[in-house]
PDB file of C-alpha atoms in Angstrom:
ATOM      1  CA  MET A  34      -2.919  -1.109  -2.607  1.00 41.00           C
ATOM      2  CA  PHE A  35      -4.535  -3.399  -0.150  1.00 37.00           C
ATOM      3  CA  TRP A  36      -7.098  -2.355   2.448  1.00 36.00           C
ATOM      4  CA  PHE A  37      -7.221  -3.902   5.875  1.00 36.00           C
ATOM      5  CA  ARG A  38     -10.482  -4.815   7.602  1.00 33.00           C
ATOM      6  CA  ARG A  39      -9.043  -3.846  11.005  1.00 36.00           C
ATOM      7  CA  ARG A  40      -8.331  -0.241  11.975  1.00 38.00           C
ATOM      8  CA  ASN A  41      -4.703   0.835  11.462  1.00 41.00           C
ATOM      9  CA  ARG A  42      -3.002   0.224  14.824  1.00 42.00           C
ATOM     10  CA  TRP A  43      -0.240   2.638  13.996  1.00 42.00           C
ATOM     11  CA  SER A  44      -2.485   5.667  13.242  1.00 38.00           C
ATOM     12  CA  ARG A  45      -1.139   7.289  16.383  1.00 37.00           C
ATOM     13  CA  VAL A  46       2.541   6.560  15.662  1.00 40.00           C
ATOM     14  CA  ARG A  47       4.100   9.928  14.604  1.00 40.00           C
ATOM     15  CA  ALA A  48       7.539  11.415  14.455  1.00 40.00           C
ATOM     16  CA  PRO A  49       8.462  13.501  17.508  1.00 41.00           C
ATOM     17  CA  GLY A  50       7.493  17.059  17.046  1.00 42.00           C
ATOM     18  CA  THR A  51       4.743  16.194  14.641  1.00 42.00           C
ATOM     19  CA  THR A  52       1.403  17.563  15.827  1.00 39.00           C
ATOM     20  CA  SER A  53      -0.980  16.065  13.248  1.00 39.00           C
ATOM     21  CA  ARG A  54      -1.716  12.760  11.681  1.00 38.00           C
ATOM     22  CA  ARG A  55      -2.410  14.736   8.526  1.00 39.00           C
ATOM     23  CA  SER A  56       1.292  14.689   7.840  1.00 43.00           C
ATOM     24  CA  SER A  57       0.858  11.109   6.650  1.00 45.00           C
ATOM     25  CA  PRO A  58      -2.727  11.042   5.143  1.00 63.00           C
ATOM     26  CA  MET A  59      -2.437   7.732   3.224  1.00 79.00           C
ATOM     27  CA  PRO A  60      -3.992   4.863   5.216  1.00 83.00           C
ATOM     28  CA  ALA A  61      -1.859   1.770   5.989  1.00 88.00           C
ATOM     29  CA  HIS A  62      -1.508  -0.273   2.813  1.00 91.00           C
ATOM     30  CA  VAL A  63       0.681  -2.534   0.769  1.00 94.00           C
ATOM     31  CA  THR A  64       1.261  -1.001  -2.678  1.00 93.00           C
ATOM     32  CA  VAL A  65       0.454  -3.116  -5.653  1.00 94.00           C
ATOM     33  CA  LEU A  66       1.572  -0.579  -8.269  1.00 93.00           C
ATOM     34  CA  TYR A  67       2.836   3.064  -8.095  1.00 92.00           C
ATOM     35  CA  PRO A  68       2.693   5.079 -10.224  1.00 91.00           C
ATOM     36  CA  TRP A  69      -0.062   3.748 -12.404  1.00 91.00           C
ATOM     37  CA  LEU A  70      -1.585   5.793 -15.288  1.00 90.00           C
ATOM     38  CA  PRO A  71      -1.861   9.559 -15.481  1.00 86.00           C
ATOM     39  CA  ARG A  72      -5.405  10.668 -14.818  1.00 83.00           C
ATOM     40  CA  GLU A  73      -5.804  12.120 -18.297  1.00 86.00           C
ATOM     41  CA  GLU A  74      -4.944   8.702 -19.791  1.00 89.00           C
ATOM     42  CA  LEU A  75      -7.195   6.696 -17.474  1.00 89.00           C
ATOM     43  CA  GLY A  76     -10.242   5.306 -19.284  1.00 93.00           C
ATOM     44  CA  ALA A  77     -13.192   3.025 -18.513  1.00 95.00           C
ATOM     45  CA  ASP A  78     -11.324   0.049 -20.041  1.00 96.00           C
ATOM     46  CA  ASP A  79      -8.541   0.528 -17.512  1.00 95.00           C
ATOM     47  CA  LEU A  80     -11.022   0.579 -14.535  1.00 95.00           C
ATOM     48  CA  ASP A  81     -12.711  -2.472 -16.016  1.00 96.00           C
ATOM     49  CA  GLY A  82      -9.292  -4.191 -16.142  1.00 96.00           C
ATOM     50  CA  VAL A  83      -8.617  -3.472 -12.494  1.00 95.00           C
ATOM     51  CA  ARG A  84     -12.108  -4.679 -11.602  1.00 96.00           C
ATOM     52  CA  SER A  85     -11.477  -7.921 -13.536  1.00 96.00           C
ATOM     53  CA  LEU A  86      -8.114  -8.509 -11.797  1.00 96.00           C
ATOM     54  CA  ALA A  87      -9.769  -7.980  -8.391  1.00 96.00           C
ATOM     55  CA  ARG A  88     -12.625 -10.305  -9.132  1.00 96.00           C
ATOM     56  CA  ALA A  89     -10.133 -13.011 -10.195  1.00 95.00           C
ATOM     57  CA  SER A  90      -8.360 -12.656  -6.821  1.00 95.00           C
ATOM     58  CA  THR A  91      -9.544 -14.137  -3.579  1.00 94.00           C
ATOM     59  CA  PRO A  92      -9.273 -12.408  -0.191  1.00 94.00           C
ATOM     60  CA  PHE A  93      -6.436 -13.761   1.865  1.00 94.00           C
ATOM     61  CA  GLU A  94      -4.920 -13.437   5.345  1.00 94.00           C
ATOM     62  CA  ALA A  95      -1.452 -11.939   5.811  1.00 95.00           C
ATOM     63  CA  VAL A  96       0.715 -11.333   8.803  1.00 96.00           C
ATOM     64  CA  LEU A  97       2.954  -8.399   9.641  1.00 96.00           C
ATOM     65  CA  ALA A  98       5.498 -10.000  11.978  1.00 95.00           C
ATOM     66  CA  ARG A  99       8.688  -7.964  11.612  1.00 97.00           C
ATOM     67  CA  THR A 100       9.982  -4.587  10.682  1.00 97.00           C
ATOM     68  CA  ALA A 101      12.629  -4.036   8.045  1.00 97.00           C
ATOM     69  CA  ARG A 102      14.547  -1.096   6.458  1.00 96.00           C
ATOM     70  CA  PHE A 103      15.185   0.635   3.205  1.00 94.00           C
ATOM     71  CA  PRO A 104      17.398   3.681   3.388  1.00 91.00           C
ATOM     72  CA  ARG A 105      15.590   6.274   5.620  1.00 89.00           C
ATOM     73  CA  THR A 106      12.442   4.123   5.673  1.00 93.00           C
ATOM     74  CA  LEU A 107      10.961   1.749   8.197  1.00 95.00           C
ATOM     75  CA  TRP A 108       8.544  -0.823   6.910  1.00 96.00           C
ATOM     76  CA  LEU A 109       6.667  -4.020   7.866  1.00 97.00           C
ATOM     77  CA  ASP A 110       7.136  -7.260   5.964  1.00 97.00           C
ATOM     78  CA  PRO A 111       3.845  -8.793   4.908  1.00 97.00           C
ATOM     79  CA  ARG A 112       3.727 -12.572   4.618  1.00 96.00           C
ATOM     80  CA  PRO A 113       2.928 -14.355   2.394  1.00 95.00           C
ATOM     81  CA  ALA A 114       4.690 -11.957   0.122  1.00 96.00           C
ATOM     82  CA  ASP A 115       3.978 -14.051  -2.980  1.00 96.00           C
ATOM     83  CA  ARG A 116       0.284 -13.066  -3.081  1.00 95.00           C
ATOM     84  CA  PHE A 117       1.280  -9.371  -3.176  1.00 96.00           C
ATOM     85  CA  ARG A 118       3.926 -10.024  -5.824  1.00 96.00           C
ATOM     86  CA  ALA A 119       1.406 -11.912  -7.955  1.00 96.00           C
ATOM     87  CA  LEU A 120      -0.946  -8.921  -7.969  1.00 95.00           C
ATOM     88  CA  THR A 121       1.863  -6.563  -8.946  1.00 96.00           C
ATOM     89  CA  GLU A 122       2.883  -8.887 -11.728  1.00 96.00           C
ATOM     90  CA  ALA A 123      -0.766  -9.155 -12.960  1.00 96.00           C
ATOM     91  CA  VAL A 124      -1.083  -5.399 -13.120  1.00 95.00           C
ATOM     92  CA  THR A 125       2.241  -4.772 -14.855  1.00 95.00           C
ATOM     93  CA  LEU A 126       1.412  -7.509 -17.402  1.00 96.00           C
ATOM     94  CA  ARG A 127      -1.873  -5.721 -18.192  1.00 96.00           C
ATOM     95  CA  TRP A 128      -0.250  -2.269 -18.217  1.00 96.00           C
ATOM     96  CA  PRO A 129       3.450  -2.746 -19.206  1.00 95.00           C
ATOM     97  CA  GLN A 130       3.871   1.019 -19.590  1.00 94.00           C
ATOM     98  CA  ALA A 131       3.363   1.378 -15.787  1.00 92.00           C
ATOM     99  CA  GLN A 132       6.321  -0.321 -14.079  1.00 93.00           C
ATOM    100  CA  PRO A 133       6.496  -0.290 -10.252  1.00 93.00           C
ATOM    101  CA  TYR A 134       8.143   2.808  -8.926  1.00 91.00           C
ATOM    102  CA  GLY A 135       8.829   3.905 -12.537  1.00 92.00           C
ATOM    103  CA  GLY A 136      11.240   1.004 -13.011  1.00 93.00           C
ATOM    104  CA  GLU A 137      13.622   2.456 -10.376  1.00 93.00           C
ATOM    105  CA  PHE A 138      14.219  -0.800  -8.602  1.00 90.00           C
ATOM    106  CA  GLU A 139      15.120  -4.186 -10.119  1.00 88.00           C
ATOM    107  CA  THR A 140      13.232  -6.095  -7.436  1.00 91.00           C
ATOM    108  CA  VAL A 141       9.910  -4.905  -5.958  1.00 91.00           C
ATOM    109  CA  VAL A 142       9.586  -5.764  -2.286  1.00 96.00           C
ATOM    110  CA  PRO A 143       6.022  -5.894  -0.893  1.00 96.00           C
ATOM    111  CA  HIS A 144       5.912  -3.707   2.202  1.00 96.00           C
ATOM    112  CA  LEU A 145       3.801  -1.489   4.411  1.00 95.00           C
ATOM    113  CA  THR A 146       5.688   1.788   5.021  1.00 93.00           C
ATOM    114  CA  VAL A 147       5.601   2.869   8.620  1.00 92.00           C
ATOM    115  CA  ALA A 148       7.933   5.896   8.549  1.00 91.00           C
ATOM    116  CA  HIS A 149       9.733   7.515   5.579  1.00 90.00           C
ATOM    117  CA  GLU A 150      12.453  10.221   5.260  1.00 90.00           C
ATOM    118  CA  GLN A 151      12.941  10.488   8.953  1.00 90.00           C
ATOM    119  CA  PRO A 152      16.214  10.749  10.976  1.00 91.00           C
ATOM    120  CA  GLU A 153      17.733   7.465  12.163  1.00 92.00           C
ATOM    121  CA  GLU A 154      16.783   8.148  15.793  1.00 92.00           C
ATOM    122  CA  VAL A 155      13.140   8.617  14.845  1.00 92.00           C
ATOM    123  CA  LEU A 156      13.113   5.414  12.794  1.00 94.00           C
ATOM    124  CA  ALA A 157      14.634   3.479  15.706  1.00 94.00           C
ATOM    125  CA  GLU A 158      12.018   4.866  18.128  1.00 93.00           C
ATOM    126  CA  VAL A 159       9.126   4.055  15.844  1.00 94.00           C
ATOM    127  CA  ALA A 160      10.522   0.611  15.101  1.00 95.00           C
ATOM    128  CA  ALA A 161      10.655  -0.173  18.817  1.00 95.00           C
ATOM    129  CA  GLU A 162       7.093   0.998  19.373  1.00 93.00           C
ATOM    130  CA  VAL A 163       5.706  -0.828  16.353  1.00 94.00           C
ATOM    131  CA  SER A 164       7.678  -4.051  17.038  1.00 95.00           C
ATOM    132  CA  ALA A 165       6.077  -4.350  20.438  1.00 93.00           C
ATOM    133  CA  ALA A 166       2.630  -4.564  18.733  1.00 93.00           C
ATOM    134  CA  LEU A 167       3.619  -7.337  16.274  1.00 95.00           C
ATOM    135  CA  PRO A 168       2.543  -9.657  14.948  1.00 95.00           C
ATOM    136  CA  VAL A 169      -0.633  -8.318  13.309  1.00 94.00           C
ATOM    137  CA  THR A 170      -2.827 -10.460  11.098  1.00 94.00           C
ATOM    138  CA  PHE A 171      -4.994  -8.744   8.477  1.00 92.00           C
ATOM    139  CA  SER A 172      -7.265  -9.564   5.601  1.00 92.00           C
ATOM    140  CA  ALA A 173      -6.412  -8.347   2.150  1.00 94.00           C
ATOM    141  CA  THR A 174      -9.832  -7.959   0.560  1.00 94.00           C
ATOM    142  CA  ALA A 175      -9.626  -5.251  -2.203  1.00 94.00           C
ATOM    143  CA  LEU A 176      -7.544  -3.151  -4.583  1.00 95.00           C
ATOM    144  CA  ALA A 177      -8.034   0.593  -4.075  1.00 93.00           C
ATOM    145  CA  LEU A 178      -7.131   3.307  -6.504  1.00 93.00           C
ATOM    146  CA  HIS A 179      -5.882   6.522  -4.901  1.00 90.00           C
ATOM    147  CA  GLU A 180      -5.183   9.876  -6.512  1.00 88.00           C
ATOM    148  CA  PHE A 181      -3.146  12.749  -5.096  1.00 85.00           C
ATOM    149  CA  ASP A 182      -5.340  15.933  -5.229  1.00 82.00           C
ATOM    150  CA  GLY A 183      -2.486  18.316  -4.504  1.00 83.00           C
ATOM    151  CA  VAL A 184      -3.088  18.190  -0.747  1.00 85.00           C
ATOM    152  CA  ARG A 185      -3.755  14.589   0.176  1.00 85.00           C
ATOM    153  CA  TRP A 186      -4.413  11.116  -1.278  1.00 85.00           C
ATOM    154  CA  VAL A 187      -8.065  10.514  -2.023  1.00 87.00           C
ATOM    155  CA  GLU A 188      -9.621   7.106  -2.761  1.00 90.00           C
ATOM    156  CA  ARG A 189     -11.015   7.207  -6.277  1.00 90.00           C
ATOM    157  CA  ASP A 190     -12.253   3.586  -6.543  1.00 93.00           C
ATOM    158  CA  ARG A 191     -12.222   0.315  -4.702  1.00 94.00           C
ATOM    159  CA  PHE A 192     -12.352  -3.149  -6.289  1.00 95.00           C
ATOM    160  CA  ASP A 193     -13.234  -5.985  -3.954  1.00 95.00           C
ATOM    161  CA  PHE A 194     -11.635  -9.316  -4.465  1.00 96.00           C
ATOM    162  CA  GLY A 195     -13.913 -12.098  -5.760  1.00 93.00           C
ATOM    163  CA  GLY A 196     -16.524  -9.449  -6.649  1.00 54.00           C
ATOM    164  CA  SER A 197     -17.738  -9.490  -3.039  1.00 51.00           C
ATOM    165  CA  GLY A 198     -19.155  -6.347  -1.481  1.00 44.00           C
ATOM    166  CA  ALA A 199     -19.866  -2.931  -2.974  1.00 45.00           C
ATOM    167  CA  GLU A 200     -17.634  -1.361  -5.504  1.00 45.00           C
TER     168      GLU A 200
END
């Protein structure tokens, strides 16, 4: 997952009738790999492997310039997509047992999900609101490891690109 230096512009975009941002507790991100390894199988060597991949990567600028759709999902298209794909490929080469989305899709499309499992009218409304704020440029600077604690996603570790900053 990539973290952005700038605050998530869409933190206030919610489905009509939703009263809390807690209904979508994961910060804006572009997924590198999901699911990864079960917690009980995760060892120090795995964390060291992610740290090495991150250190071998350099921070880069990307642009979110258009919305796109999967069934019942609105997403933003990050460019250049090849940098995101390269990270996904590097992770899956290192951990071949952890295929993106459990191998459900033949092609993995880098994306930032804006709304998911919403009615068509909600997706259209959110798309119009978000499109008005585009383009957005951001810096991809780190890989972050999140874990679902049964209630929300919690950041477990962060691995800065190029070894810069704190880990």
